Amino acid sequence: MTAPNANLFAALRAAFPQDLDAVAVETADPGQPVLTYSWRDLDRATAMMANLLASLKLPAGARIAVQVEKSVEAMLLYLATLRAGYVFLPLNTAYQSAEIEYFIANAEPSVVVCAAKNFGWVSKIAFKAGTKNVFTLNDDRTGSLLERAAHCSDQHTIALKKPDDMAAILYTSGTTGRSKGAMLSHGNLLSNAAMLKDYWGWKPGDVLIHALPIFHVHGLFVALHGALLNGSKMFWLGKFDPKAVIALMPRATVFMGVPTLYVRMLAEPALNRDAVRNMRLFIAGSAPLLIETFTEWQQRTGHTILERYGMSETAMLTSNPYAADARYGGQSERRGGTVGFPLPGVSLRVQDDEGQALPTGEIGGIQVKGPNVFAGYWRMPEKTKEEFTADGWFKTGDVGKVDERGYVTIVGRSKDLIISGGYNVYPAEIEGYINELPGVAESALVGVPHPDFGEVGVAVVTPRPGATPDADAIIAALKSKLANFKIPKRCFVVAELPRNTMGKVQKNLLRDQHKALFT
Ligand code: MCA
Ligand code: AMP
């Protein structure tokens, strides 16, 4: 007997509702015309794009790197890449040329898709790296990708895939050195999506408000797969807008967002019990949800946000319960400040630095195992080895504990990482750029509390002897090199950085010193 097709798209396609003319996606950006796409449109458009990719005669496992503004067509390109059996490589639109150059050189994509306005510099980088095909795709349904796909057939047989075949590469930075590409398989993504469909109680009639970017796990996998696997309609926003999301709520049932989105909606007087009367579930993740936000949301709307925890390397790992969880004595409470229980199929343990398992309630490094955990980093076997224990558990770099009721709490990170508005900023990367600037001896980037983004980066810089580097000039210089969310929100030039007896910079002291800058 032949094995069933493990292509993730095959599972998503099988979940399309019987009525293919029903609305699958409705755009909802304020001030823009409303566009609707039926399930038939999704099927036909992904077939045409998949046929275009197939016509390029790409090698097996070819990477399709995509840096475009969020649009329904960009989402269809992701689905078409799965459908054609290639590997999707999404890139944040904020990345600038030095960042893109690294990703393209490292991943060696066969196809690069970018916005027409960036074609000049992106194609130069891509052609230099040996990429043969560069297409454009704009958020107004124009560009060479769609022009070429328009000539392709709308019939396409979904490419045959095995569970371990790679579906996507998501770049995630390391504590030292450059970004690593986490290789996620069809099996990783489908097992996670299918389990979440069940755990979060997706049901007929659910409607998702999709307001997250689609170049990271949260928007691309958790939200999108959730809706598609349930055959659910999506309201589609190219950019998050708190007023627009609140106005959509009476016609929707599910919303997912990073904490900043909840903070911004709470600032809107229109957010009240009447606005959320039809909503079934609010989910938060990607960064810690402050207990104040959790409580205020409960008071204003009567809804308890369900917080969950995941990573690019693993998709979702833990979640507060949606309903009574029989594995944990039927507990159903969504507890603020915790990230809930390990998801079904996911094993989680807490270890100390010596690799000893820690008892309930004790704080240590969180390690995980499960069908969702990635195979490794693209072309970095050594890095992959470092991140796994000898007995095969993935070291998350998050520090936490499991309480006697089974709830997991994240208390910190052993990795030097700042999460700002749901985006990751790796201090080592930013410090590297600052240290190269004229007049700079060394620098330290620390995360401090911020009312909107949760946490933001602040740079502390020392001058070279005789030099007087200017804080504003440092920020301005970084802006021309790095994605905007990575730019420190403030910069200080000081005589020296605090160090411990081992000579290591004491970032905790700097963090403490600047903790009230924005609050
Ligand atoms: C924008 N800015 C930021 C951020 N976003 N600064 C710090 N952190 C940010 N996240 C700055 C820009 O640099 C700019 O500054 C100014 O804000 C306005 O930029 P704009 O793009 O207009 O901002 P925005 O539209 O208001 O964006 C804020 C946002 C966005 C909507 C919160 O950051 C966002 O969509 N975040 C979600 C990220 C996400 O999906 N993460 C999931 C990762 P200037 O004017 O000075 O240039 S997946 C993940 O983490 C794991 C696996 C998981 O568990 O899900
Ligand atoms: P990424 O590199 O984008 O995959 O980010 C993954 C990291 O985001 C995790 O290792 C955590 O540090 C953090 N994270 C995700 N969800 C949560 C959450 N609910 N609470 C705290 N941290 C989170």
Coordinates of C-alpha atoms and ligand atoms in Angstrom, one line a residue:
M1 CA 0.0 0.0 0.0
T2 CA 1.3 3.5 -0.8
A3 CA 1.7 5.9 2.1
P4 CA -0.7 8.8 2.1
N5 CA 0.6 12.2 0.9
A6 CA 2.1 13.9 4.0
N7 CA 2.2 17.3 2.2
L8 CA 0.8 19.8 4.7
F9 CA -1.1 21.4 1.9
A10 CA -2.9 18.1 1.2
A11 CA -4.3 18.3 4.8
L12 CA -5.2 21.9 4.5
R13 CA -6.9 21.3 1.1
A14 CA -8.9 18.4 2.5
A15 CA -10.3 20.7 5.1
F16 CA -11.7 23.2 2.6
P17 CA -15.5 23.2 3.1
Q18 CA -17.7 21.4 0.6
D19 CA -19.1 24.7 -0.7
L20 CA -16.1 26.0 -2.5
D21 CA -17.9 29.2 -3.4
A22 CA -18.2 30.2 0.2
V23 CA -15.9 33.1 1.3
A24 CA -12.5 32.0 2.6
V25 CA -10.8 35.3 3.1
E26 CA -12.2 38.9 3.3
T27 CA -9.8 41.8 3.4
A28 CA -10.4 44.3 6.1
D29 CA -7.9 47.1 6.0
P30 CA -9.3 50.5 6.8
G31 CA -9.7 52.8 3.8
Q32 CA -9.1 50.0 1.4
P33 CA -11.7 48.3 -0.9
V34 CA -13.0 45.0 0.6
L35 CA -11.9 42.0 -1.5
T36 CA -13.3 38.5 -1.0
Y37 CA -11.7 35.2 -2.0
S38 CA -13.6 32.0 -2.2
W39 CA -12.2 28.6 -1.3
R40 CA -12.3 27.9 -5.1
D41 CA -10.1 31.0 -5.6
L42 CA -7.6 29.7 -3.0
D43 CA -7.5 26.4 -4.8
R44 CA -7.1 27.8 -8.3
A45 CA -4.6 30.5 -7.4
T46 CA -2.3 28.1 -5.4
A47 CA -2.5 25.7 -8.4
M48 CA -1.5 28.4 -10.8
M49 CA 1.4 29.5 -8.7
A50 CA 2.5 25.9 -8.0
N51 CA 2.4 25.3 -11.7
L52 CA 4.6 28.3 -12.3
L53 CA 7.1 27.1 -9.7
A54 CA 7.0 23.6 -11.3
S55 CA 7.7 25.1 -14.7
L56 CA 11.0 26.5 -13.4
K57 CA 12.4 23.0 -13.1
L58 CA 13.8 23.6 -9.7
P59 CA 15.9 21.0 -7.9
A60 CA 14.2 19.0 -5.1
G61 CA 14.2 20.9 -1.8
A62 CA 14.6 24.3 -3.6
R63 CA 14.1 27.3 -1.3
I64 CA 11.6 30.0 -2.2
A65 CA 12.7 33.1 -0.4
V66 CA 10.0 35.7 0.0
Q67 CA 10.2 39.3 1.3
V68 CA 6.9 41.0 0.5
E69 CA 4.3 43.0 2.3
K70 CA 1.5 41.0 3.8
S71 CA -1.3 40.3 1.3
V72 CA -3.7 37.5 0.5
E73 CA -1.5 36.7 -2.6
A74 CA 1.6 36.5 -0.3
M75 CA -0.3 33.9 1.8
L76 CA -1.3 32.1 -1.4
L77 CA 2.4 32.0 -2.5
Y78 CA 3.2 30.2 0.8
L79 CA 0.5 27.7 0.2
A80 CA 1.6 27.3 -3.4
T81 CA 5.1 26.6 -2.3
L82 CA 3.9 23.8 -0.1
R83 CA 1.6 22.5 -2.8
A84 CA 4.5 22.4 -5.3
G85 CA 6.7 20.6 -2.7
Y86 CA 9.3 23.3 -2.3
V87 CA 10.6 25.0 0.9
F88 CA 9.2 28.4 2.0
L89 CA 11.6 30.9 3.4
P90 CA 9.8 34.0 4.7
L91 CA 11.7 37.2 5.5
N92 CA 10.6 40.1 7.6
T93 CA 9.9 43.2 5.4
A94 CA 11.9 45.3 7.8
Y95 CA 15.2 43.6 6.9
Q96 CA 17.6 45.7 5.1
S97 CA 20.2 44.8 2.4
A98 CA 23.0 43.5 4.8
E99 CA 20.4 41.3 6.5
I100 CA 18.9 40.0 3.2
E101 CA 22.4 39.4 1.8
Y102 CA 23.2 37.1 4.6
F103 CA 19.9 35.1 4.3
I104 CA 20.2 34.7 0.6
A105 CA 23.9 33.7 0.7
N106 CA 23.2 31.2 3.5
A107 CA 20.0 29.6 2.1
E108 CA 20.9 29.8 -1.6
P109 CA 17.3 30.0 -2.7
S110 CA 16.3 29.1 -6.3
V111 CA 13.6 31.7 -6.3
V112 CA 13.4 35.1 -4.6
V113 CA 10.2 37.1 -4.5
C114 CA 10.3 40.7 -3.4
A115 CA 8.3 43.9 -3.7
A116 CA 8.8 45.7 -7.1
K117 CA 10.2 48.8 -5.2
N118 CA 13.0 46.7 -3.9
F119 CA 13.7 44.7 -7.1
G120 CA 16.9 46.7 -7.9
W121 CA 18.9 45.9 -4.8
V122 CA 17.3 42.5 -4.0
S123 CA 17.8 41.1 -7.4
K124 CA 21.4 42.2 -7.4
I125 CA 22.0 40.3 -4.2
A126 CA 20.1 37.3 -5.4
F127 CA 21.8 37.0 -8.8
K128 CA 25.2 37.4 -7.1
A129 CA 24.3 34.5 -4.9
G130 CA 23.4 32.4 -7.9
T131 CA 19.6 32.7 -7.7
K132 CA 18.2 32.3 -11.2
N133 CA 14.6 33.5 -10.7
V134 CA 13.6 36.8 -9.1
F135 CA 9.9 37.7 -9.2
T136 CA 8.0 40.7 -7.8
L137 CA 4.8 40.7 -5.8
N138 CA 3.2 43.8 -4.5
D139 CA 0.4 44.2 -1.9
D140 CA -1.9 45.6 -4.6
R141 CA -2.1 42.3 -6.6
T142 CA 0.5 43.4 -9.2
G143 CA 4.0 42.1 -10.0
S144 CA 5.7 39.6 -12.3
L145 CA 4.8 36.6 -10.1
L146 CA 1.1 37.0 -10.7
E147 CA 1.6 38.0 -14.3
R148 CA 3.5 34.8 -15.0
A149 CA 1.1 32.6 -12.9
A150 CA -1.8 34.0 -14.9
H151 CA -0.6 32.0 -17.9
C152 CA -0.5 28.7 -15.9
S153 CA -3.1 26.0 -15.6
D154 CA -5.4 26.1 -12.5
Q155 CA -5.2 22.3 -12.2
H156 CA -2.4 20.9 -10.2
T157 CA -1.7 17.6 -8.5
I158 CA -0.3 18.2 -5.0
A159 CA 3.4 17.2 -4.8
L160 CA 4.0 14.0 -2.9
K161 CA 5.8 14.5 0.4
K162 CA 7.0 12.4 3.3
P163 CA 6.5 13.7 6.9
D164 CA 10.2 14.4 7.3
D165 CA 10.5 16.4 4.1
M166 CA 11.3 20.1 4.7
A167 CA 8.4 22.6 4.3
A168 CA 9.9 25.8 5.6
I169 CA 13.1 27.5 6.9
L170 CA 12.6 30.1 9.6
Y171 CA 15.6 32.2 10.4
T172 CA 16.1 32.8 14.1
S173 CA 19.2 34.5 15.6
G174 CA 21.6 33.0 18.0
T175 CA 23.2 34.4 21.1
T176 CA 26.5 34.6 19.2
G177 CA 27.2 34.8 15.5
R178 CA 24.7 35.0 12.7
S179 CA 21.1 33.8 12.2
K180 CA 20.3 30.1 12.0
G181 CA 17.7 28.7 9.7
A182 CA 15.4 26.4 11.6
M183 CA 14.3 23.6 9.2
L184 CA 10.6 22.6 9.8
S185 CA 9.1 19.6 8.1
H186 CA 5.6 18.9 6.8
G187 CA 5.2 16.5 9.8
N188 CA 6.3 19.2 12.3
L189 CA 3.8 21.7 11.1
L190 CA 0.9 19.4 10.5
S191 CA 1.2 17.6 13.8
N192 CA 1.2 21.0 15.7
A193 CA -1.7 22.4 13.7
A194 CA -3.9 19.3 14.0
M195 CA -3.2 19.2 17.8
L196 CA -4.0 22.9 18.3
K197 CA -7.3 22.5 16.3
D198 CA -8.4 20.1 18.9
Y199 CA -6.9 21.7 22.0
W200 CA -8.3 25.1 21.2
G201 CA -11.7 23.7 20.3
W202 CA -11.9 25.1 16.7
K203 CA -15.5 24.4 15.6
P204 CA -17.7 25.0 12.6
G205 CA -18.6 28.6 12.1
D206 CA -15.4 29.9 13.7
V207 CA -14.1 33.1 12.0
L208 CA -10.5 34.3 12.6
I209 CA -9.3 37.9 12.6
H210 CA -5.8 37.6 11.0
A211 CA -3.8 40.8 11.9
L212 CA -0.3 39.4 12.4
P213 CA 2.6 39.5 10.0
I214 CA 3.1 36.3 7.9
F215 CA 6.8 36.0 8.1
H216 CA 7.0 34.4 11.5
V217 CA 5.5 31.3 13.3
H218 CA 2.6 33.1 14.9
G219 CA 0.9 34.6 11.9
L220 CA 2.2 32.1 9.2
F221 CA 1.6 28.9 11.1
V222 CA -0.4 29.2 14.3
A223 CA -3.1 31.6 13.0
L224 CA -3.2 30.6 9.3
H225 CA -3.1 26.8 9.7
G226 CA -5.6 27.1 12.5
A227 CA -8.2 28.7 10.3
L228 CA -7.5 26.7 7.2
L229 CA -7.5 23.3 8.9
N230 CA -10.9 24.2 10.3
G231 CA -12.2 25.5 7.0
S232 CA -12.8 28.8 8.7
K233 CA -13.2 32.2 7.1
M234 CA -10.5 34.8 7.8
F235 CA -10.7 38.6 8.1
W236 CA -7.4 39.6 6.6
L237 CA -5.6 42.8 7.7
G238 CA -2.3 43.7 6.0
K239 CA -1.4 45.8 9.1
F240 CA -2.7 45.6 12.6
D241 CA -5.1 48.4 13.4
P242 CA -6.8 48.3 16.9
K243 CA -10.0 50.1 15.8
A244 CA -10.4 47.9 12.7
V245 CA -9.9 44.7 14.7
I246 CA -12.5 45.8 17.4
A247 CA -15.0 46.7 14.7
L248 CA -14.6 43.2 13.2
M249 CA -15.2 41.4 16.4
P250 CA -19.0 41.1 16.2
R251 CA -18.5 39.2 13.0
A252 CA -15.7 37.0 14.2
T253 CA -14.9 34.4 16.9
V254 CA -11.1 34.0 17.3
F255 CA -8.3 36.5 17.6
M256 CA -4.5 35.8 18.0
G257 CA -2.0 38.4 18.8
V258 CA 1.3 39.3 20.5
P259 CA 0.9 41.2 23.8
T260 CA 1.4 44.6 22.2
L261 CA -1.8 44.2 20.1
Y262 CA -3.8 43.6 23.3
V263 CA -2.2 46.6 25.0
R264 CA -3.1 48.8 22.0
M265 CA -6.7 47.5 21.9
L266 CA -7.1 48.2 25.6
A267 CA -6.3 51.9 24.8
E268 CA -9.5 52.0 22.6
P269 CA -12.7 53.1 24.4
A270 CA -14.7 51.0 21.8
L271 CA -13.3 47.8 23.4
N272 CA -16.1 46.7 25.7
R273 CA -18.4 43.7 26.4
D274 CA -20.7 44.5 23.6
A275 CA -17.8 44.6 21.0
V276 CA -16.7 41.1 22.0
R277 CA -20.2 39.5 22.3
N278 CA -19.6 37.1 19.5
M279 CA -16.0 36.2 20.3
R280 CA -15.1 32.7 21.5
L281 CA -11.4 32.9 22.1
F282 CA -8.5 35.4 22.5
I283 CA -5.0 33.9 22.3
A284 CA -1.7 35.6 23.1
G285 CA 1.9 34.6 22.7
S286 CA 5.4 35.3 21.3
A287 CA 6.3 37.4 24.3
P288 CA 5.3 37.5 28.0
L289 CA 1.8 38.8 28.6
L290 CA 1.9 41.1 31.6
I291 CA -0.5 40.2 34.3
E292 CA -1.9 43.8 34.2
T293 CA -2.9 43.3 30.6
F294 CA -4.4 39.9 31.3
T295 CA -6.5 41.3 34.2
E296 CA -7.5 44.5 32.5
W297 CA -8.7 42.5 29.5
Q298 CA -10.7 40.2 31.7
Q299 CA -12.3 43.2 33.5
R300 CA -13.1 45.1 30.2
T301 CA -14.4 42.3 28.1
G302 CA -15.3 39.4 30.4
H303 CA -12.9 37.2 28.4
T304 CA -9.9 35.5 29.8
I305 CA -6.9 35.6 27.3
L306 CA -5.4 32.2 26.7
E307 CA -1.6 32.5 26.8
R308 CA 0.6 29.9 25.0
Y309 CA 4.3 29.5 24.4
G310 CA 6.3 28.5 21.4
M311 CA 9.4 28.9 19.3
S312 CA 10.5 29.0 15.6
E313 CA 12.3 25.7 16.2
T314 CA 9.3 24.0 17.7
A315 CA 6.0 25.8 16.8
M316 CA 3.7 25.6 19.8
L317 CA 4.9 23.9 23.1
T318 CA 2.6 24.8 25.9
S319 CA -0.9 26.4 26.2
N320 CA -3.3 27.3 28.9
P321 CA -6.4 25.1 28.6
Y322 CA -9.3 26.1 26.4
A323 CA -11.5 23.6 28.2
A324 CA -11.1 21.0 31.0
D325 CA -7.8 19.1 30.4
A326 CA -8.3 15.5 31.5
R327 CA -4.5 15.0 31.5
Y328 CA -4.3 17.5 34.4
G329 CA -7.2 16.4 36.5
G330 CA -9.7 18.3 34.4
Q331 CA -8.3 21.7 35.2
S332 CA -9.6 24.4 32.9
E333 CA -8.4 27.6 34.5
R334 CA -6.4 30.0 32.2
R335 CA -3.9 31.3 34.7
G336 CA -2.3 34.7 34.0
G337 CA 1.5 34.8 34.2
T338 CA 1.7 31.1 33.2
V339 CA 1.9 29.6 29.7
G340 CA -0.2 26.6 30.7
F341 CA 0.4 22.9 30.2
P342 CA 2.7 21.1 27.8
L343 CA 0.5 20.5 24.7
P344 CA -0.6 16.9 24.0
G345 CA 2.3 15.0 22.4
V346 CA 4.9 17.6 23.7
S347 CA 7.2 16.5 26.6
L348 CA 8.7 19.2 28.7
R349 CA 11.3 19.0 31.5
V350 CA 13.3 21.5 33.6
Q351 CA 17.0 20.9 34.2
D352 CA 19.8 22.6 36.1
D353 CA 23.1 23.7 34.5
E354 CA 24.6 20.3 35.4
G355 CA 21.9 18.4 33.4
Q356 CA 20.0 17.2 36.5
A357 CA 16.2 17.0 36.3
L358 CA 14.7 19.5 38.8
P359 CA 11.7 18.8 41.0
T360 CA 8.3 20.5 40.8
G361 CA 8.5 24.2 41.5
E362 CA 12.2 24.6 40.9
I363 CA 13.6 27.0 38.3
G364 CA 15.9 25.8 35.5
G365 CA 16.3 25.4 31.7
I366 CA 13.3 24.3 29.8
Q367 CA 13.8 21.4 27.4
V368 CA 11.3 19.8 25.1
K369 CA 10.7 16.9 22.8
G370 CA 7.9 16.0 20.4
P371 CA 6.7 15.6 16.8
N372 CA 6.7 19.4 16.5
V373 CA 10.4 19.8 17.2
F374 CA 12.6 20.8 14.2
A375 CA 15.2 18.5 12.6
G376 CA 18.0 21.1 12.9
Y377 CA 19.5 24.3 11.7
W378 CA 20.1 24.6 7.9
R379 CA 23.7 23.6 7.1
M380 CA 24.8 24.1 10.8
P381 CA 25.2 20.6 12.2
E382 CA 27.5 21.8 15.0
K383 CA 25.0 24.5 16.2
T384 CA 22.2 21.9 16.0
K385 CA 24.2 19.5 18.2
E386 CA 24.8 22.3 20.7
E387 CA 21.1 22.9 21.1
F388 CA 20.2 19.3 21.8
T389 CA 21.0 17.2 24.9
A390 CA 22.7 13.9 24.5
D391 CA 19.4 12.2 25.1
G392 CA 17.7 14.2 22.3
W393 CA 15.9 17.0 24.1
F394 CA 15.9 20.5 22.6
K395 CA 17.2 23.2 24.9
T396 CA 14.8 26.2 24.5
G397 CA 17.1 28.7 26.2
D398 CA 14.1 29.7 28.3
V399 CA 14.2 29.5 32.0
G400 CA 11.1 28.4 34.0
K401 CA 9.4 26.0 36.3
V402 CA 6.4 23.7 36.4
D403 CA 4.2 24.0 39.5
E404 CA 2.4 21.3 41.4
R405 CA -0.7 21.8 39.2
G406 CA 1.2 21.2 36.0
Y407 CA 1.3 24.8 34.8
V408 CA 4.5 26.1 33.2
T409 CA 5.8 29.6 34.0
I410 CA 8.6 31.2 32.1
V411 CA 10.7 33.4 34.5
G412 CA 13.5 34.4 32.2
R413 CA 15.9 33.4 29.4
S414 CA 19.4 32.0 29.5
K415 CA 19.8 33.3 25.9
D416 CA 20.6 37.0 25.6
L417 CA 17.5 38.0 23.8
I418 CA 15.2 41.0 23.9
I419 CA 11.6 40.5 22.7
S420 CA 10.2 43.8 21.5
G421 CA 6.6 43.9 20.3
G422 CA 6.8 40.2 19.5
Y423 CA 10.0 40.6 17.4
N424 CA 13.3 39.1 18.6
V425 CA 16.3 41.4 18.9
Y426 CA 19.7 39.7 19.6
P427 CA 22.0 42.0 21.5
A428 CA 25.1 40.3 20.1
E429 CA 24.1 41.3 16.5
I430 CA 23.3 44.9 17.3
E431 CA 26.5 45.3 19.5
G432 CA 28.5 44.0 16.6
Y433 CA 27.2 46.8 14.3
I434 CA 27.7 49.4 17.0
N435 CA 31.3 48.3 17.7
E436 CA 32.2 48.8 14.1
L437 CA 31.1 52.5 14.2
P438 CA 33.9 55.1 14.3
G439 CA 34.9 56.3 17.8
V440 CA 33.2 53.3 19.5
A441 CA 35.3 51.1 21.8
E442 CA 32.5 48.7 22.9
S443 CA 28.8 48.5 23.6
A444 CA 26.1 46.6 25.5
L445 CA 22.5 46.4 24.5
V446 CA 20.0 45.7 27.2
G447 CA 16.2 45.2 27.3
V448 CA 14.2 47.5 29.5
P449 CA 10.4 47.6 30.2
H450 CA 8.3 49.5 27.7
P451 CA 4.5 50.2 28.0
D452 CA 3.8 49.5 24.3
F453 CA 6.4 46.9 23.1
G454 CA 6.8 45.2 26.5
E455 CA 10.6 45.5 26.2
V456 CA 12.9 47.6 24.1
G457 CA 16.6 47.8 23.5
V458 CA 18.8 50.5 25.1
A459 CA 22.4 50.8 24.0
V460 CA 25.3 51.8 26.3
V461 CA 28.4 52.7 24.5
T462 CA 32.0 53.5 25.5
P463 CA 34.3 55.7 23.3
R464 CA 37.7 54.9 22.0
P465 CA 40.5 57.0 23.6
G466 CA 40.2 60.6 22.4
A467 CA 37.0 60.0 20.5
T468 CA 33.5 61.5 21.3
P469 CA 30.9 59.4 19.6
D470 CA 27.5 61.0 19.5
A471 CA 24.5 58.9 20.7
D472 CA 22.1 60.3 18.0
A473 CA 24.6 59.7 15.3
I474 CA 25.0 56.1 16.4
I475 CA 21.2 55.6 16.2
A476 CA 21.1 57.2 12.8
A477 CA 24.0 55.0 11.5
L478 CA 22.2 51.9 12.7
K479 CA 19.0 52.9 10.9
S480 CA 20.7 52.6 7.6
K481 CA 21.9 49.0 8.3
L482 CA 19.3 47.2 10.4
A483 CA 15.6 46.4 10.5
N484 CA 13.8 49.2 12.2
F485 CA 12.5 47.1 15.2
K486 CA 16.2 46.3 16.1
I487 CA 17.2 49.9 16.5
P488 CA 17.9 50.8 20.1
K489 CA 15.2 53.2 21.4
R490 CA 17.9 55.1 23.3
C491 CA 21.7 55.3 23.3
F492 CA 24.0 56.4 26.1
V493 CA 27.7 57.1 25.8
V494 CA 29.5 56.4 29.1
A495 CA 33.2 56.2 30.3
E496 CA 33.1 52.5 31.0
L497 CA 30.8 49.5 31.2
P498 CA 30.3 47.8 34.6
R499 CA 32.1 44.5 34.8
N500 CA 32.3 41.6 37.3
T501 CA 35.6 40.2 38.6
M502 CA 35.7 37.8 35.6
G503 CA 35.7 40.9 33.3
K504 CA 32.2 40.1 32.0
V505 CA 29.9 43.1 31.4
Q506 CA 27.2 43.2 34.1
K507 CA 24.1 43.7 31.9
N508 CA 21.8 43.3 34.9
L509 CA 23.3 46.5 36.4
L510 CA 22.7 48.4 33.2
R511 CA 19.2 47.0 32.9
D512 CA 18.5 48.2 36.5
Q513 CA 19.9 51.6 35.9
H514 CA 17.7 52.2 32.8
K515 CA 14.6 50.3 33.9
A516 CA 12.4 53.4 34.4
L517 CA 13.3 55.1 31.1
F518 CA 9.9 54.4 29.5
T519 CA 7.7 53.7 32.4
Ligands
MCA1 C1 7.5 48.6 15.1 N1 8.5 49.3 15.8 C2 9.0 48.6 16.7 C3 8.3 47.4 16.6 N2 7.4 47.4 15.6 N3 9.9 48.8 17.6 C4 10.2 47.8 18.5 N4 9.6 46.6 18.5 C5 8.7 46.4 17.5 N5 8.1 45.2 17.5 C6 8.9 50.7 15.5 C7 9.4 50.9 14.2 O1 10.8 50.7 14.2 C8 9.1 52.4 13.9 O2 10.0 53.2 14.5 C9 7.7 52.6 14.6 O3 7.7 51.5 15.6 C10 6.5 52.4 13.7 O4 6.7 51.3 12.9 P1 5.5 50.5 12.3 O5 6.0 49.3 11.5 O6 4.4 51.4 11.7 O7 4.9 49.9 13.6 P2 3.6 49.2 13.9 O8 2.8 48.9 12.7 O9 2.9 49.9 15.0 O10 4.1 47.7 14.5 C11 3.9 47.3 15.8 C12 3.4 45.9 15.8 C13 4.5 45.0 15.0 C14 2.1 45.8 15.2 C15 3.3 45.5 17.2 O11 5.7 45.1 15.6 C16 4.0 43.6 15.0 O12 3.2 43.2 14.1 N6 4.5 42.7 15.9 C17 4.2 41.3 15.8 C18 5.4 40.5 15.6 C19 5.0 39.0 15.5 O13 4.2 38.6 14.8 N7 5.8 38.2 16.2 C20 5.6 36.7 16.2 C21 6.9 36.0 16.1 P3 10.7 54.4 13.8 O14 9.5 55.3 13.4 O15 11.6 55.0 14.8 O16 11.4 53.8 12.6 S1 6.7 34.3 16.2 C22 7.2 33.9 17.7 O17 7.7 34.8 18.4 C23 7.1 32.6 18.4 C24 7.4 31.4 17.7 C25 5.7 32.5 19.0 O18 5.6 32.0 20.1 O19 4.8 32.9 18.4
AMP2 P1 11.3 33.0 18.2 O1 12.7 33.1 18.1 O2 10.6 34.1 17.4 O3 10.9 31.7 17.8 O4 10.9 33.3 19.7 C1 10.7 32.3 20.6 C2 10.9 32.8 22.0 O5 9.8 33.7 22.3 C3 10.8 31.8 23.1 O6 12.0 31.1 23.2 C4 10.4 32.6 24.3 O7 11.5 33.2 24.9 C5 9.5 33.6 23.7 N1 8.1 33.4 23.9 C6 7.2 32.9 23.1 N2 5.9 32.8 23.6 C7 6.1 33.3 24.9 C8 5.2 33.5 26.0 N3 3.9 33.2 25.9 N4 5.7 34.0 27.1 C9 7.1 34.3 27.2 N5 7.9 34.2 26.2 C10 7.5 33.7 25.1

